[in-house]
């Protein structure tokens, strides 16, 4: 089995999904909660990748390839946090209010774990996190659901749209990259662990939202 297929399988075992079954109370307020949570994750994307680049050893063959991959991916993700800010503004939430929100502990665990792996073990861990995030873009059905539930204009959906279009390509590029690397067994284990941990903590963060919406 290829490395990318093994990672997909591990992520799948975690059973992550953003269920929208709890439709009774869904509306603008819930959509804002969702975008705020996305922003709490996405605003850390470029800083995490920059940190990983800094921690790479350019003389290590795999890590030098990681530098090249991340340098390119940083450009692909540039502006995405700001896009969420604009979507939220179109949904009636100013940036100051967004930044005041205390992130769920599950978000700090999701993103924070990467700071640990990168700083105290290996920047390769970030590939598991990216694989999880790029592999779960919003579906067309989910976007249609939110549009109907909120009645908001298209201007509030740029971020979901962009990710539903761009992330499948980002995911494929990452898979291709993973499968060209000459990884040790420990590195494959690390990337898989990071992916599974990401799926679990993101699942907990989504459950936190659903719980908030059902009260
Ligand atoms: Fe993005
Ligand atoms: Fe992406």
Short mmCIF file of C-alpha atoms and ligand atoms in Angstrom, two decimals:
data_model
loop_
_atom_site.label_atom_id
_atom_site.label_comp_id
_atom_site.label_asym_id
_atom_site.label_seq_id
_atom_site.Cartn_x
_atom_site.Cartn_y
_atom_site.Cartn_z
CA UNK A 1 0.00 0.00 0.00
CA UNK A 2 1.33 3.48 -0.82
CA UNK A 3 2.07 5.90 2.01
CA UNK A 4 -0.75 8.20 0.92
CA UNK A 5 -3.26 5.33 0.83
CA UNK A 6 -2.15 4.18 4.29
CA UNK A 7 -2.69 7.70 5.64
CA UNK A 8 -6.13 7.97 4.03
CA UNK A 9 -7.04 4.69 5.66
CA UNK A 10 -5.91 5.84 9.08
CA UNK A 11 -7.89 9.05 8.74
CA UNK A 12 -10.95 7.11 7.64
CA UNK A 13 -10.72 4.90 10.73
CA UNK A 14 -11.23 8.01 12.86
CA UNK A 15 -14.73 8.41 11.43
CA UNK A 16 -14.55 12.20 11.10
CA UNK A 17 -17.58 13.89 9.57
CA UNK A 18 -19.30 17.25 9.83
CA UNK A 19 -22.82 16.02 10.28
CA UNK A 20 -25.54 18.59 9.62
CA UNK A 21 -28.34 16.44 11.03
CA UNK A 22 -29.18 18.91 13.74
CA UNK A 23 -31.01 21.17 11.31
CA UNK A 24 -33.64 22.67 13.59
CA UNK A 25 -31.64 25.62 14.80
CA UNK A 26 -29.38 26.16 11.85
CA UNK A 27 -29.12 29.72 10.60
CA UNK A 28 -26.87 32.76 10.45
CA UNK A 29 -25.65 32.43 14.02
CA UNK A 30 -24.57 28.83 13.52
CA UNK A 31 -22.89 29.66 10.21
CA UNK A 32 -20.88 32.39 11.94
CA UNK A 33 -19.85 29.91 14.65
CA UNK A 34 -18.67 27.52 11.94
CA UNK A 35 -16.66 30.20 10.09
CA UNK A 36 -15.14 31.44 13.34
CA UNK A 37 -13.95 27.93 14.09
CA UNK A 38 -12.53 27.60 10.58
CA UNK A 39 -10.72 30.91 11.02
CA UNK A 40 -9.24 29.75 14.33
CA UNK A 41 -7.62 26.86 12.43
CA UNK A 42 -6.84 28.57 9.13
CA UNK A 43 -5.10 31.58 10.71
CA UNK A 44 -2.48 29.13 11.98
CA UNK A 45 -1.87 27.42 8.61
CA UNK A 46 0.85 29.66 7.21
CA UNK A 47 2.58 30.24 10.57
CA UNK A 48 2.73 26.45 11.10
CA UNK A 49 4.17 25.87 7.65
CA UNK A 50 6.71 28.66 8.12
CA UNK A 51 7.75 27.16 11.44
CA UNK A 52 8.13 23.73 9.82
CA UNK A 53 10.32 25.22 7.07
CA UNK A 54 12.52 26.83 9.75
CA UNK A 55 12.85 23.51 11.57
CA UNK A 56 13.78 21.53 8.47
CA UNK A 57 17.35 20.44 8.04
CA UNK A 58 18.18 21.29 4.41
CA UNK A 59 20.91 18.65 4.35
CA UNK A 60 18.39 15.90 5.18
CA UNK A 61 17.09 14.59 1.83
CA UNK A 62 13.42 14.26 2.85
CA UNK A 63 13.36 17.51 4.81
CA UNK A 64 14.86 19.43 1.92
CA UNK A 65 11.96 18.18 -0.23
CA UNK A 66 9.58 19.21 2.54
CA UNK A 67 10.97 22.76 2.38
CA UNK A 68 10.17 22.90 -1.36
CA UNK A 69 6.66 21.49 -0.89
CA UNK A 70 5.79 23.82 1.99
CA UNK A 71 7.21 26.88 0.28
CA UNK A 72 4.82 26.25 -2.60
CA UNK A 73 1.87 25.35 -0.39
CA UNK A 74 2.31 28.51 1.69
CA UNK A 75 1.59 30.50 -1.49
CA UNK A 76 -1.51 28.40 -2.22
CA UNK A 77 -2.90 29.09 1.25
CA UNK A 78 -2.05 32.79 1.29
CA UNK A 79 -5.02 35.07 1.93
CA UNK A 80 -7.36 32.31 3.08
CA UNK A 81 -7.68 33.56 6.65
CA UNK A 82 -8.49 37.05 5.33
CA UNK A 83 -11.10 35.53 3.04
CA UNK A 84 -12.85 34.06 6.07
CA UNK A 85 -12.78 37.47 7.73
CA UNK A 86 -14.55 38.97 4.71
CA UNK A 87 -17.11 36.14 4.59
CA UNK A 88 -17.86 36.71 8.25
CA UNK A 89 -18.26 40.43 7.65
CA UNK A 90 -20.78 39.58 4.90
CA UNK A 91 -22.51 37.38 7.48
CA UNK A 92 -22.70 40.35 9.85
CA UNK A 93 -19.76 39.64 12.15
CA UNK A 94 -16.97 42.23 12.34
CA UNK A 95 -13.37 41.06 12.65
CA UNK A 96 -12.99 42.46 16.17
CA UNK A 97 -15.78 40.20 17.36
CA UNK A 98 -14.28 37.19 15.62
CA UNK A 99 -10.93 37.75 17.32
CA UNK A 100 -12.55 38.10 20.74
CA UNK A 101 -13.97 34.58 20.62
CA UNK A 102 -12.16 32.13 22.84
CA UNK A 103 -11.29 29.10 20.70
CA UNK A 104 -12.48 25.71 21.87
CA UNK A 105 -9.78 23.69 23.65
CA UNK A 106 -10.10 21.11 20.87
CA UNK A 107 -8.87 23.73 18.39
CA UNK A 108 -5.86 24.50 20.57
CA UNK A 109 -5.21 20.76 20.76
CA UNK A 110 -5.60 20.32 16.99
CA UNK A 111 -3.26 23.17 16.06
CA UNK A 112 -1.14 23.12 19.20
CA UNK A 113 -0.12 19.50 18.72
CA UNK A 114 1.57 20.51 15.48
CA UNK A 115 3.68 23.10 17.28
CA UNK A 116 4.85 20.30 19.56
CA UNK A 117 5.61 17.82 16.80
CA UNK A 118 7.41 20.39 14.67
CA UNK A 119 9.43 21.97 17.48
CA UNK A 120 10.19 18.94 19.60
CA UNK A 121 10.21 16.04 17.19
CA UNK A 122 10.07 16.51 13.41
CA UNK A 123 8.51 18.97 10.95
CA UNK A 124 7.39 15.99 8.84
CA UNK A 125 4.46 15.57 11.22
CA UNK A 126 2.79 18.55 9.58
CA UNK A 127 2.15 16.43 6.46
CA UNK A 128 -0.38 14.34 8.41
CA UNK A 129 -2.21 17.46 9.55
CA UNK A 130 -2.28 18.91 6.04
CA UNK A 131 -3.47 15.61 4.59
CA UNK A 132 -6.39 15.57 7.00
CA UNK A 133 -7.35 19.22 6.39
CA UNK A 134 -7.07 19.16 2.60
CA UNK A 135 -8.96 15.88 2.40
CA UNK A 136 -12.16 17.21 3.94
CA UNK A 137 -13.29 20.21 1.89
CA UNK A 138 -16.87 21.41 2.23
CA UNK A 139 -19.15 19.52 -0.13
CA UNK A 140 -21.53 21.15 -2.63
CA UNK A 141 -24.43 19.83 -0.52
CA UNK A 142 -23.02 21.42 2.62
CA UNK A 143 -22.64 24.79 0.89
CA UNK A 144 -26.17 24.58 -0.49
CA UNK A 145 -27.41 23.63 2.97
CA UNK A 146 -25.82 26.69 4.59
CA UNK A 147 -27.04 29.00 1.84
CA UNK A 148 -30.61 27.85 2.33
CA UNK A 149 -30.39 27.80 6.12
CA UNK A 150 -28.95 31.32 6.38
CA UNK A 151 -30.38 33.12 3.36
CA UNK A 152 -27.04 35.00 3.19
CA UNK A 153 -25.67 36.40 -0.10
CA UNK A 154 -22.90 34.70 -2.13
CA UNK A 155 -20.43 37.15 -0.57
CA UNK A 156 -20.61 35.14 2.66
CA UNK A 157 -19.58 31.87 0.97
CA UNK A 158 -16.33 32.62 -0.85
CA UNK A 159 -14.21 30.59 1.53
CA UNK A 160 -16.33 27.43 1.46
CA UNK A 161 -16.57 27.66 -2.32
CA UNK A 162 -12.87 28.19 -2.85
CA UNK A 163 -11.99 25.23 -0.63
CA UNK A 164 -14.50 22.92 -2.19
CA UNK A 165 -12.89 23.71 -5.56
CA UNK A 166 -9.19 23.95 -4.65
CA UNK A 167 -8.66 21.39 -1.89
CA UNK A 168 -9.15 18.21 -3.94
CA UNK A 169 -6.22 19.39 -6.10
CA UNK A 170 -4.16 20.29 -3.02
CA UNK A 171 -4.87 16.86 -1.57
CA UNK A 172 -3.82 15.09 -4.76
CA UNK A 173 -0.62 17.13 -4.94
CA UNK A 174 0.16 16.18 -1.35
CA UNK A 175 -0.48 12.49 -2.04
CA UNK A 176 1.81 12.59 -5.06
CA UNK A 177 4.45 14.31 -2.95
CA UNK A 178 4.12 11.80 -0.08
CA UNK A 179 4.50 8.89 -2.47
CA UNK A 180 7.75 10.21 -3.91
CA UNK A 181 9.43 10.59 -0.49
CA UNK A 182 11.85 8.04 0.80
CA UNK A 183 10.38 7.85 4.29
CA UNK A 184 11.57 5.69 7.15
CA UNK A 185 9.06 3.50 9.00
CA UNK A 186 9.18 5.94 11.93
CA UNK A 187 8.40 8.89 9.63
CA UNK A 188 5.42 7.08 8.11
CA UNK A 189 4.21 6.27 11.60
CA UNK A 190 4.59 9.90 12.67
CA UNK A 191 2.68 11.29 9.68
CA UNK A 192 -0.12 8.76 10.25
CA UNK A 193 -0.28 9.60 13.93
CA UNK A 194 -0.44 13.31 13.22
CA UNK A 195 -3.24 12.74 10.69
CA UNK A 196 -5.28 10.63 13.10
CA UNK A 197 -4.78 13.03 15.97
CA UNK A 198 -5.92 15.87 13.71
CA UNK A 199 -9.05 13.95 12.71
CA UNK A 200 -9.87 13.24 16.33
CA UNK A 201 -9.35 16.77 17.61
CA UNK A 202 -11.21 18.31 14.64
CA UNK A 203 -14.03 15.85 15.35
CA UNK A 204 -14.10 17.03 18.96
CA UNK A 205 -14.17 20.67 17.82
CA UNK A 206 -17.10 20.01 15.50
CA UNK A 207 -18.95 18.12 18.27
CA UNK A 208 -18.44 21.14 20.50
CA UNK A 209 -20.24 23.31 17.95
CA UNK A 210 -23.07 20.82 17.49
CA UNK A 211 -23.47 20.63 21.25
CA UNK A 212 -23.65 24.40 21.49
CA UNK A 213 -26.29 24.44 18.74
CA UNK A 214 -28.47 21.86 20.42
CA UNK A 215 -28.92 23.82 23.65
FE1 LIG B 1 -7.00 27.15 2.29
FE1 LIG B 2 -6.02 23.93 0.58
#
